[in-house]
XYZ file of C-alpha atoms in Angstrom:
766
model
C -0.108 -0.126 0.046
C 1.269 3.229 -0.943
C 2.375 6.006 1.100
C -1.056 7.945 0.332
C -3.404 5.155 0.490
C -2.342 4.532 4.591
C -3.213 7.703 4.904
C -6.537 7.604 3.459
C -7.258 4.108 6.064
C -6.438 6.097 8.957
C -7.684 8.358 10.646
C -7.034 12.115 8.973
C -7.315 14.912 10.743
C -6.271 18.168 9.418
C -3.323 19.086 11.959
C -3.011 22.920 13.545
C 0.118 23.926 10.862
C -2.854 23.274 8.587
C -4.150 26.402 8.911
C -0.965 27.840 7.037
C -0.839 25.688 4.217
C -2.045 27.208 0.966
C -5.636 25.989 -0.339
C -5.168 24.551 -3.929
C -7.262 26.381 -6.140
C -8.503 25.378 -9.600
C -6.306 28.149 -11.070
C -3.278 26.562 -9.778
C -3.890 23.120 -10.937
C -4.433 24.011 -14.590
C -1.227 26.158 -13.915
C 0.456 22.428 -12.989
C -1.614 21.115 -15.927
C 0.075 23.878 -18.315
C 3.582 23.001 -16.443
C 3.371 19.504 -17.164
C 1.980 19.656 -21.039
C 5.274 21.946 -21.311
C 7.524 19.204 -19.701
C 6.058 16.719 -22.594
C 6.303 19.008 -25.666
C 9.627 19.646 -24.208
C 10.484 16.224 -23.609
C 8.967 15.585 -27.091
C 11.503 17.815 -28.884
C 14.687 16.512 -27.246
C 13.554 13.044 -28.639
C 12.669 14.643 -32.105
C 16.372 16.217 -31.893
C 17.949 12.586 -31.345
C 16.220 11.215 -33.906
C 16.157 13.643 -36.886
C 15.102 11.212 -39.639
C 10.892 11.839 -38.449
C 9.418 13.921 -41.047
C 7.444 15.885 -38.682
C 9.848 17.673 -35.986
C 8.541 19.977 -34.039
C 10.659 23.167 -33.088
C 10.478 25.370 -30.016
C 11.657 28.633 -30.216
C 13.393 30.587 -27.929
C 10.707 32.867 -28.093
C 8.354 29.920 -27.167
C 10.695 29.358 -24.150
C 10.920 32.889 -23.013
C 6.919 33.167 -23.325
C 6.189 30.051 -21.274
C 8.579 31.135 -18.998
C 7.184 35.054 -18.624
C 3.945 33.594 -18.120
C 4.538 30.933 -15.576
C 5.830 34.182 -13.505
C 2.446 35.755 -14.205
C -0.238 33.234 -12.825
C 2.117 32.161 -9.951
C 2.915 35.381 -8.629
C -0.597 37.158 -9.450
C -3.931 36.315 -7.597
C -5.794 33.470 -9.354
C -7.862 34.696 -12.166
C -11.047 33.522 -13.966
C -10.533 31.150 -16.640
C -11.332 33.306 -19.624
C -8.445 35.439 -18.828
C -6.124 32.719 -18.612
C -7.017 31.212 -21.690
C -6.905 34.841 -23.677
C -3.417 35.138 -21.843
C -2.737 31.966 -23.663
C -3.527 33.419 -26.920
C -2.068 37.006 -26.459
C 0.785 37.933 -28.368
C 2.808 38.760 -25.067
C 2.671 35.705 -23.311
C 1.465 33.290 -26.450
C 2.183 29.638 -25.694
C 3.448 27.249 -28.642
C 0.359 26.015 -30.863
C 1.074 22.535 -30.156
C 1.528 23.283 -26.192
C -2.076 25.072 -26.607
C -3.511 22.110 -28.775
C -2.616 19.274 -26.094
C -3.920 21.438 -23.191
C -6.796 21.833 -24.967
C -6.928 18.344 -25.345
C -6.545 17.587 -21.881
C -8.928 20.033 -20.329
C -11.524 18.255 -22.568
C -10.403 14.998 -20.927
C -10.873 15.993 -17.632
C -14.323 15.290 -17.206
C -14.417 11.741 -19.346
C -11.152 10.454 -17.640
C -12.706 11.282 -13.683
C -10.895 12.140 -10.650
C -7.931 9.302 -11.931
C -6.241 12.705 -13.758
C -5.357 14.283 -10.339
C -4.151 11.448 -8.848
C -1.978 11.203 -12.367
C -0.721 14.453 -11.996
C 0.375 14.515 -7.950
C 2.434 10.681 -9.102
C 3.962 12.869 -12.196
C 5.208 15.754 -10.092
C 6.379 13.117 -7.932
C 8.257 11.851 -10.306
C 9.522 15.128 -11.857
C 10.788 15.903 -8.121
C 12.560 12.731 -7.812
C 14.642 13.344 -11.551
C 17.858 15.226 -10.821
C 18.154 16.034 -14.469
C 15.499 17.875 -14.639
C 16.248 21.797 -15.139
C 13.862 22.636 -13.134
C 14.860 21.783 -9.671
C 15.698 25.358 -8.829
C 13.827 28.242 -9.433
C 10.257 29.619 -9.015
C 8.665 26.830 -11.015
C 10.341 23.893 -8.794
C 9.455 25.311 -5.660
C 5.614 25.740 -6.966
C 5.708 22.339 -7.966
C 7.548 21.222 -4.374
C 4.339 23.573 -2.869
C 1.524 21.985 -4.542
C 2.883 18.174 -3.937
C 3.178 18.772 -0.172
C -0.454 20.057 -0.520
C -1.511 17.332 -2.162
C -0.119 14.877 -0.175
C -1.334 16.481 3.096
C -5.059 15.849 1.388
C -8.087 13.450 1.895
C -9.731 11.471 -0.553
C -12.674 13.794 0.143
C -10.612 16.453 -0.417
C -9.145 15.714 -3.291
C -12.339 15.048 -4.981
C -13.811 18.382 -3.942
C -11.082 20.127 -5.699
C -11.935 17.703 -9.244
C -15.119 19.022 -8.723
C -14.144 22.831 -8.370
C -11.939 22.588 -11.121
C -14.136 21.142 -13.562
C -17.017 23.748 -12.553
C -14.006 26.396 -12.829
C -13.466 25.056 -16.391
C -17.249 24.853 -17.494
C -17.669 28.419 -15.997
C -14.925 29.614 -18.442
C -15.868 27.794 -21.514
C -19.560 28.949 -21.071
C -18.212 32.429 -20.921
C -15.981 31.938 -24.087
C -18.748 30.589 -25.678
C -20.576 33.928 -25.269
C -18.014 35.839 -26.442
C -18.206 37.138 -30.493
C -16.142 35.259 -32.856
C -15.697 32.941 -29.845
C -11.432 31.777 -30.408
C -10.820 33.435 -33.327
C -11.658 36.503 -31.221
C -8.896 35.881 -29.005
C -7.033 35.886 -31.777
C -6.734 39.916 -32.111
C -3.919 41.348 -30.658
C -5.833 44.048 -29.273
C -8.105 41.544 -26.988
C -5.548 40.799 -24.838
C -2.440 42.973 -25.109
C -0.386 43.387 -21.652
C -1.952 45.040 -19.120
C 0.249 48.333 -17.604
C 2.158 47.715 -14.929
C 0.634 46.290 -11.361
C -2.856 46.375 -12.853
C -4.223 43.300 -11.689
C -7.421 41.296 -13.180
C -9.900 41.301 -10.175
C -10.890 38.220 -8.835
C -14.698 37.226 -9.683
C -17.238 35.759 -7.126
C -16.926 32.025 -7.321
C -19.267 29.489 -6.335
C -16.678 26.621 -5.911
C -17.093 26.704 -1.714
C -13.557 26.214 0.140
C -11.838 26.183 -3.212
C -12.730 29.682 -4.201
C -9.849 31.651 -6.365
C -7.537 32.971 -3.425
C -4.318 34.580 -2.718
C -1.789 32.346 -1.738
C 0.510 33.392 0.815
C 3.512 34.281 -1.230
C 1.563 36.168 -3.473
C -0.215 38.395 -0.514
C 3.377 38.875 0.636
C 4.912 39.407 -2.640
C 2.003 41.802 -3.354
C 2.379 43.729 0.016
C 6.196 44.084 -0.302
C 5.509 45.371 -3.957
C 3.359 48.174 -2.903
C 4.623 49.065 0.239
C 8.276 49.896 -1.221
C 6.000 51.963 -4.246
C 4.271 53.737 -1.399
C 7.645 54.939 0.180
C 9.691 55.506 -2.512
C 7.283 55.946 -5.897
C 3.834 56.389 -5.324
C 3.287 57.422 -8.693
C 4.002 53.865 -9.850
C 1.439 52.629 -7.002
C -2.294 50.963 -7.755
C -4.916 53.687 -7.117
C -5.843 54.066 -3.644
C -9.459 52.647 -4.819
C -8.134 49.785 -6.523
C -5.415 48.590 -3.738
C -7.865 49.025 -0.905
C -10.014 46.079 -2.884
C -6.905 44.286 -3.749
C -6.713 44.232 0.368
C -9.959 43.605 1.032
C -9.433 40.239 -0.946
C -5.938 39.303 1.042
C -7.316 40.423 4.377
C -10.574 38.362 3.523
C -7.921 35.309 2.640
C -5.540 35.882 5.132
C -7.388 37.789 8.267
C -4.445 37.304 10.698
C -2.012 39.343 7.820
C -1.057 42.140 9.915
C 0.989 43.710 6.881
C -2.103 44.017 4.965
C -3.464 45.854 7.543
C -0.472 48.252 7.855
C -0.462 48.811 4.275
C -3.801 49.584 4.475
C -3.370 52.274 6.743
C -0.544 54.080 4.105
C -3.400 53.991 1.634
C -6.000 55.742 3.565
C -3.281 58.043 4.619
C -2.480 58.886 1.352
C -6.431 59.675 0.734
C -6.269 61.525 4.123
C -8.903 59.074 5.329
C -7.333 59.204 9.057
C -10.319 57.709 10.563
C -9.928 54.760 8.276
C -6.428 54.777 9.262
C -6.532 54.502 12.633
C -9.325 51.776 12.047
C -6.438 50.306 10.212
C -3.605 50.451 12.951
C -6.325 49.085 15.551
C -6.906 46.178 13.347
C -3.254 44.779 14.134
C -3.923 45.065 17.736
C -7.651 42.978 17.606
C -6.182 40.587 15.188
C -5.598 36.795 17.037
C -2.916 34.847 16.764
C -2.957 32.383 13.844
C -3.617 28.866 14.879
C -0.609 27.043 15.726
C 1.378 30.041 15.926
C 4.648 29.543 17.726
C 4.996 30.963 20.883
C 6.894 34.928 21.191
C 10.387 33.263 22.207
C 10.364 32.243 18.309
C 11.660 34.515 15.631
C 8.065 34.636 14.240
C 7.148 36.160 17.527
C 9.868 38.515 17.503
C 8.280 39.176 14.111
C 4.901 39.401 15.075
C 5.798 42.161 18.350
C 7.805 44.356 15.991
C 4.912 44.374 13.724
C 3.104 45.728 17.304
C 5.971 48.156 17.827
C 5.710 50.173 14.407
C 1.974 50.255 14.216
C 2.226 52.129 18.100
C 4.942 53.725 16.740
C 2.111 54.934 13.700
C -0.624 55.252 15.687
C 1.269 57.832 17.792
C 2.758 60.050 15.270
C -1.325 60.470 14.125
C -2.068 61.127 17.491
C 0.643 64.225 17.721
C -0.767 65.402 14.094
C -4.089 65.455 15.680
C -2.959 67.307 18.435
C -3.444 64.729 20.960
C -0.092 64.642 22.889
C -1.752 62.442 25.562
C -2.612 59.731 23.374
C 0.697 60.241 21.510
C 2.486 59.589 24.496
C 0.640 56.842 25.848
C 1.680 55.011 22.292
C 4.966 56.055 22.421
C 5.064 54.162 26.225
C 3.881 51.268 24.899
C 6.318 51.329 21.717
C 9.270 51.880 23.631
C 8.524 49.155 25.626
C 8.054 46.509 22.719
C 11.064 47.711 21.248
C 12.770 47.044 24.502
C 11.426 43.554 24.729
C 12.554 42.859 20.808
C 15.850 44.709 21.497
C 15.013 46.966 18.169
C 17.503 49.865 18.552
C 16.236 51.809 15.649
C 12.510 51.721 17.093
C 13.263 52.942 20.259
C 15.593 55.605 18.860
C 12.699 56.383 16.890
C 9.926 56.532 19.963
C 12.809 58.629 21.963
C 13.398 61.135 19.236
C 9.067 61.909 19.086
C 8.975 61.687 22.829
C 11.233 64.642 22.645
C 9.873 66.565 19.963
C 6.530 66.187 22.275
C 8.154 67.198 25.349
C 9.709 70.177 23.363
C 13.368 69.376 24.233
C 16.249 68.277 21.749
C 17.781 64.803 22.046
C 21.383 64.951 21.972
C 23.198 63.818 18.929
C 24.360 60.444 18.424
C 28.706 60.347 18.622
C 30.669 58.936 16.324
C 30.458 55.225 17.496
C 26.935 54.802 16.624
C 26.254 51.785 15.474
C 25.502 50.499 12.020
C 21.413 49.502 12.864
C 21.076 53.349 14.048
C 22.091 54.658 10.702
C 18.807 55.294 9.446
C 17.323 56.660 12.595
C 20.620 58.703 13.434
C 20.142 60.788 10.095
C 16.372 61.699 10.300
C 17.592 62.584 14.045
C 20.553 65.133 12.840
C 17.892 66.287 9.683
C 15.131 67.167 12.297
C 17.947 69.093 14.401
C 18.602 70.844 11.695
C 15.366 72.099 11.383
C 14.829 73.187 14.641
C 18.106 74.678 14.544
C 17.615 77.100 11.706
C 14.129 77.915 13.735
C 15.849 78.490 17.312
C 18.508 80.890 15.722
C 21.767 78.578 15.571
C 24.566 79.853 13.960
C 24.273 78.838 10.562
C 28.099 77.230 10.347
C 27.606 74.810 13.292
C 23.871 73.881 10.809
C 25.998 73.109 8.124
C 28.532 71.714 9.723
C 25.945 68.941 11.097
C 24.939 69.032 7.291
C 28.223 67.831 5.903
C 28.427 64.860 9.235
C 24.964 63.354 7.603
C 25.921 63.756 4.239
C 28.897 61.546 5.287
C 26.654 59.233 6.636
C 24.589 58.985 3.969
C 27.243 58.276 0.983
C 28.531 55.517 3.321
C 25.328 53.428 2.954
C 24.085 54.792 0.083
C 20.304 55.220 0.616
C 18.514 57.143 -1.211
C 15.898 58.282 0.670
C 18.167 59.820 3.280
C 20.301 61.343 0.321
C 17.589 62.961 -1.210
C 15.965 64.640 1.882
C 19.711 65.845 2.787
C 19.893 67.711 -0.159
C 16.246 68.894 -0.119
C 16.929 70.008 3.473
C 19.943 72.166 2.445
C 17.787 73.449 -0.026
C 15.332 74.592 2.853
C 18.405 76.674 4.378
C 20.251 77.871 1.732
C 16.729 79.225 1.325
C 16.165 80.620 4.645
C 19.390 82.186 4.543
C 18.254 84.270 1.764
C 20.784 82.839 -0.643
C 18.346 81.731 -3.591
C 21.003 81.064 -6.316
C 22.115 78.281 -3.609
C 19.476 76.816 -3.151
C 18.293 76.518 -6.594
C 21.669 74.587 -7.334
C 21.124 72.596 -5.030
C 17.412 71.694 -6.423
C 19.188 70.741 -9.295
C 21.422 69.117 -8.689
C 18.862 66.603 -6.426
C 16.874 66.900 -9.947
C 19.604 65.774 -12.101
C 21.528 63.121 -10.125
C 20.537 59.226 -11.021
C 19.326 58.192 -7.577
C 18.595 54.663 -8.319
C 19.103 51.426 -6.258
C 18.567 47.867 -7.435
C 17.451 49.480 -11.288
C 14.691 51.729 -9.449
C 14.618 55.320 -9.348
C 14.117 57.011 -5.745
C 11.012 59.090 -6.034
C 10.090 60.155 -2.455
C 9.639 63.084 -0.333
C 13.059 64.976 -0.934
C 12.024 65.208 -4.184
C 8.578 66.796 -4.071
C 10.478 69.716 -1.881
C 12.624 70.649 -4.302
C 10.497 70.635 -6.959
C 8.152 72.938 -5.155
C 11.303 75.355 -4.006
C 12.115 75.577 -7.868
C 8.698 76.065 -9.214
C 8.815 78.509 -6.222
C 11.793 80.429 -7.585
C 10.817 80.314 -11.214
C 7.965 82.431 -10.094
C 10.003 84.737 -8.564
C 12.116 84.915 -11.648
C 9.053 85.885 -13.467
C 9.030 82.550 -15.686
C 5.371 82.175 -14.573
C 5.212 79.357 -17.874
C 8.269 77.187 -16.794
C 6.692 76.948 -12.966
C 3.733 75.659 -14.302
C 5.293 73.303 -16.061
C 7.313 72.203 -12.973
C 4.430 72.139 -11.112
C 2.212 70.021 -13.330
C 5.536 67.574 -13.170
C 5.103 67.324 -9.171
C 1.347 66.510 -9.531
C 2.028 64.200 -11.716
C 4.778 62.368 -9.544
C 3.297 62.897 -6.166
C -0.938 62.404 -7.210
C -1.082 61.374 -3.403
C -0.969 63.174 0.518
C 1.208 63.889 2.164
C 3.483 64.733 -0.306
C 0.737 66.693 -2.312
C 0.967 68.909 0.441
C 4.019 70.593 -0.186
C 2.878 71.434 -4.216
C -0.838 72.570 -2.887
C 0.718 75.236 -0.459
C 3.013 75.645 -3.712
C 0.257 76.770 -5.699
C -1.551 78.554 -3.923
C 1.212 80.637 -2.578
C 2.347 81.193 -6.430
C -0.970 82.424 -7.415
C -1.511 84.861 -4.990
C 2.223 86.305 -5.829
C 1.284 86.671 -9.547
C -2.088 87.651 -8.157
C -0.449 90.672 -6.474
C 1.801 91.623 -8.861
C -0.942 91.554 -11.029
C -3.237 94.039 -9.135
C -6.325 91.427 -9.010
C -6.853 91.581 -5.169
C -10.352 90.224 -5.025
C -8.097 86.823 -7.004
C -5.761 87.087 -4.782
C -7.614 86.978 -1.421
C -9.555 83.929 -3.116
C -6.125 81.819 -3.615
C -5.240 83.215 -0.058
C -8.132 81.221 1.847
C -7.211 78.125 0.193
C -3.581 78.659 1.384
C -4.817 79.346 5.030
C -5.716 75.248 5.134
C -1.995 74.418 4.239
C -0.315 77.578 6.158
C -2.611 79.394 8.410
C 0.254 82.241 9.228
C 1.826 82.633 5.644
C -1.988 82.708 4.847
C -2.284 86.078 7.167
C 0.511 87.599 5.615
C -0.893 87.369 2.316
C -4.002 88.875 3.672
C -2.126 91.715 5.047
C -0.436 92.106 1.946
C -3.907 92.131 -0.571
C -4.741 94.586 2.006
C -2.287 97.297 1.767
C -1.936 96.722 -1.602
C -5.710 98.262 -1.760
C -4.591 100.569 0.714
C -7.198 99.437 3.308
C -4.690 100.188 6.154
C -7.029 99.130 9.028
C -7.540 95.959 7.708
C -4.052 95.123 6.663
C -3.021 96.247 10.550
C -5.915 94.177 11.976
C -4.459 91.085 10.054
C -0.946 91.967 11.238
C -2.009 92.479 15.047
C -3.345 89.231 15.024
C 0.047 87.598 13.245
C 2.438 89.057 15.413
C 0.337 87.947 18.275
C 1.405 84.813 17.903
C 4.233 83.644 19.967
C 4.609 80.519 17.517
C 5.065 82.498 14.778
C 8.509 81.247 12.851
C 11.573 84.151 12.637
C 11.069 84.590 8.932
C 7.312 85.217 9.063
C 7.887 87.585 12.318
C 9.953 89.693 9.601
C 8.171 90.134 6.487
C 4.988 90.809 8.974
C 7.115 93.526 10.479
C 7.996 94.954 7.505
C 4.406 95.155 5.855
C 3.307 96.712 9.583
C 6.016 99.386 9.213
C 4.190 99.881 5.707
C 1.061 100.509 7.217
C 2.482 103.377 9.906
C 4.669 104.391 6.599
C 1.454 105.325 4.738
C -0.470 106.362 7.930
C 2.209 108.931 8.925
C 3.383 107.585 11.692
C 6.719 107.679 13.244
C 6.371 104.188 14.817
C 7.084 102.981 11.274
C 11.305 103.138 12.570
C 10.412 100.862 15.404
C 8.946 98.072 13.476
C 11.933 98.300 11.322
C 14.575 98.196 13.891
C 12.599 95.354 15.700
C 12.792 93.429 12.143
C 16.568 94.317 12.217
C 16.963 92.836 15.504
C 14.947 89.645 15.074
C 17.089 89.265 11.442
C 20.326 90.050 13.249
C 19.412 87.507 15.906
C 18.658 84.736 13.895
C 21.310 85.047 11.346
C 18.638 86.207 8.477
C 20.951 88.318 5.648
C 18.492 88.405 3.547
C 15.426 89.902 5.574
C 18.278 92.625 7.119
C 18.953 93.362 3.344
C 15.200 93.922 2.976
C 14.852 96.090 6.336
C 17.657 98.302 4.888
C 15.732 98.704 1.886
C 12.961 100.157 3.583
C 14.691 101.735 5.695
C 16.188 104.074 2.657
C 12.981 104.289 1.012
C 11.394 105.730 4.200
C 14.053 107.974 4.491
C 13.691 109.222 0.695
C 10.353 110.184 0.574
C 9.238 110.857 4.049
C 12.569 112.470 5.457
C 14.303 114.013 2.914
C 17.210 112.026 3.724
C 19.201 111.070 0.426
C 22.441 110.757 1.496
C 21.119 108.447 4.778
C 18.926 106.738 2.652
C 21.898 105.962 -0.031
C 23.987 104.699 3.510
C 21.321 101.875 4.157
C 20.882 100.664 0.515
C 23.948 100.265 -0.128
C 24.425 97.827 3.200
C 22.142 95.792 1.719
C 22.184 96.391 -2.217
C 24.701 93.865 -3.270
C 22.546 91.033 -0.894
C 19.580 91.799 -2.866
C 21.015 92.054 -6.758
C 22.662 88.756 -6.254
C 20.343 86.513 -4.224
C 16.780 88.582 -4.528
C 13.772 87.615 -6.404
C 13.391 90.052 -9.979
C 10.409 92.349 -7.780
C 12.883 93.071 -5.091
C 16.016 93.629 -7.623
C 13.462 95.545 -9.608
C 12.364 98.032 -6.467
C 16.087 97.856 -5.425
C 17.106 99.017 -8.547
C 14.403 102.135 -8.542
C 15.150 102.903 -5.549
C 19.185 103.256 -6.035
C 18.578 105.248 -9.117
C 16.300 107.488 -7.443
C 18.418 107.839 -4.530
C 21.280 108.949 -6.397
C 19.487 111.513 -8.975
C 17.857 112.787 -5.140
C 21.426 113.158 -4.077
C 22.454 115.754 -6.855
C 19.128 117.459 -6.382
C 19.705 117.222 -2.634
C 23.517 118.811 -3.252
C 22.928 121.214 -5.556
C 20.201 123.185 -3.247
C 22.304 123.587 -0.487
C 24.810 125.056 -2.270
C 22.600 127.089 -4.713
C 23.174 130.740 -5.073
C 22.023 132.837 -8.132
C 24.577 132.142 -11.128
C 24.857 128.482 -10.326
C 21.385 127.684 -10.613
C 21.255 126.936 -14.183
C 24.947 124.686 -13.562
C 23.073 122.426 -10.996
C 19.749 121.972 -13.275
C 22.578 120.485 -16.041
C 23.950 118.420 -13.341
C 20.401 117.042 -12.095
C 20.207 116.315 -15.706
C 23.131 114.993 -16.317
C 22.775 112.508 -13.741
C 19.221 111.593 -14.758
C 20.089 110.720 -17.992
C 23.243 108.411 -16.684
C 20.628 106.438 -14.298
C 18.249 106.047 -17.167
C 19.337 102.478 -18.084
C 18.976 101.117 -14.562
C 15.271 102.885 -14.975
C 14.707 101.283 -17.655
C 16.250 97.944 -16.406
C 13.361 98.308 -13.732
C 10.569 98.807 -15.563
C 11.713 95.562 -17.929
C 12.014 93.438 -14.336
C 8.536 94.933 -13.390
C 6.892 94.329 -17.133
C 8.297 91.094 -16.788
C 6.127 90.262 -13.848
C 3.360 91.991 -15.449
C 3.549 94.136 -12.268
C 2.367 97.179 -14.417
C 1.622 99.283 -11.464
C 5.320 99.941 -10.554
C 6.238 100.366 -14.335
C 3.645 102.895 -14.182
C 5.408 104.307 -10.966
C 8.606 104.444 -12.772
C 6.975 106.242 -15.796
C 5.435 108.567 -13.514
C 8.947 109.602 -11.336
C 10.793 109.888 -14.547
C 7.335 112.746 -16.162
C 7.283 114.341 -13.209
C 11.157 114.619 -12.234
C 11.753 115.770 -16.054
C 9.049 118.480 -15.508
C 10.510 119.786 -12.752
C 14.189 120.159 -14.424
C 12.402 121.953 -17.822
C 13.305 118.758 -19.900
C 9.863 119.192 -22.073
C 10.645 116.394 -24.800
C 11.141 113.963 -22.132
C 8.257 114.592 -19.969
C 5.992 114.652 -22.938
C 8.088 110.448 -23.731
C 7.600 109.142 -20.415
C 4.179 110.816 -19.977
C 3.379 109.462 -23.718
C 4.686 105.752 -22.407
C 2.670 106.006 -19.365
C -0.553 106.600 -21.126
C 0.350 103.774 -23.836
C 0.926 101.219 -20.366
C -2.338 102.721 -18.918
C -4.351 102.302 -21.779
C -3.032 98.433 -22.613
C -3.207 97.671 -18.981
C -5.499 99.863 -17.035
C -4.928 100.268 -13.276
C -7.208 102.189 -10.340
C -4.977 105.104 -9.156
C -5.016 104.581 -5.600
C -2.622 101.438 -6.430
C -0.011 103.314 -7.609
C 2.882 104.256 -5.475
C 2.836 101.449 -3.316
C 6.446 100.177 -2.138
C 5.683 96.778 -1.032
């Protein structure tokens, strides 16, 4: 009596490990039939080559072998398909099998009902012979492992289970053939190359509901693990290539239905909910990780499987704590972090332990000490993230730039030693942000382009994570500041395509609204700017209030502007950069109200800029101070001294709007200095000479005025270009140069006719 028969005679009770075995489905049996017929065909070809005198020799080309191997890879790794879809793959140009192979397979499937269950036992014996045959070429690899797994599962099945599998396979085949017959053109329709094109990457044919009972189409353990690993990696590194959220959740529901104890499926469901901002579903998915019961016959916690399960719990606790921290629930976040710390200590996971302590430090408001040089390699990822977080907090706290960039060099060294693409990209993005904070916009643009042009590849996969999105947004803002709104829109559309979902989508949404507000302000479309500010408020309230004040000041609604600025400056958590910009706008409000408090606001802004090492903001303060001295106190020499202190910084690194304002103010200051000097030394006969000197100085500075006009017109900021024309026409009128006065008056009229602007919008220095 064979081993199989002896087991059938005895009492066969499924043991505890049966729950962890894959269920043999009709789809899997059809795949084994395909392999069996291919091996017979291959043997026939080999025998035919040995006896070349045979008149009808079958030839199997390398292309046929390659297509069949790719077909097997698809059928083994992807979930079960209906028979109609599987049969379509056999006829498709991408995965089509040899005609003789297809004909023999069809004969076998037709004989399946007539021969009976003996086909299953013959298949079992055939697999046994193939496994024992040491000369078989598939002893190693995916096919060999697949056949061994099928053999072991069949070996454990009772006769009744084998009979149920046979009946399910017959029903599976009949249902598929019935669907094929209903198709117009029947088999001829499948030969159409357009009918069975290769689906796009990561696109799976949905599993139809089946009436095969326990042998319905299911995900196997390895298939689900592969799918979860692939989609998790794509969500972290290249979200655009992952499945859409709705389709991914459908696949996960199928996996959870087949394997309700799979914690990785719940965690991937959490990540999928987060990217569509379904936070209630995300919390529910994490809680399901804790609520699930251990699988039947699971090993005790002391084993490696138990340790792996504990690690699932600890990282779920960490992510749940992060969610609570984002929701503003510090007490719940601390409770989850304490649980995470205990689990990490039990499992001996220093990486998770350090991440948990870093979040605890963040919630409690103190900085962790930086790790020393003897830090073990296992803590490398957490150490690098800790350094980047320290850099961000240090820039807000007013740490010296040289210290921060020194730490950034240490982080770059760590990244180069391990070549981890996510840390390299995040490090360069952080460097771009630091250069932007300190006003070195050209250097920031250079770092952004460096990251976008470098090949961040690992195992032939290009990294497409959060750092890429941040530098793309920085590049969009830089192009908008340079007046290249068309190019900025192209880069923004590229960012939208590469990062369609949350949390990366938050960055380009914020950038989109900020650039829209900026452009509307330049154009004088204040109603449109107000609407964009309302959208911006959802992403960055402080920046939105600043832009609201900017719009109100442009409209010369000084009361509303002051209300926004008082509300903004009263916030103690305001970032230094935003506080300085708010103080500058507040000074403009007081300037136009004729209050001397403007000097106090400018002095406060200058002190903040010096305290936090914001060189560019200090240059802007000097620019506004020079404007105040020139236009309101009529002190051009003092204005020139203040302007000279920050002129080089603005021209080297500033946006086009700031550079145009600086050039206009610089040329105007020199002309006023000449006029002021002539007035001080004016004596009867020298009046004509003083007028000639002023005309000469104005003529000398005309290219500078024209350059400022070109910059304003490139930004579509025509109201400021009109300011320049008004100043030139008025100055030439005062000096008696009628012809040049008429020239600039005519240019003003042409610009006003083409781009009309309300008069109250003129002469606003923002």
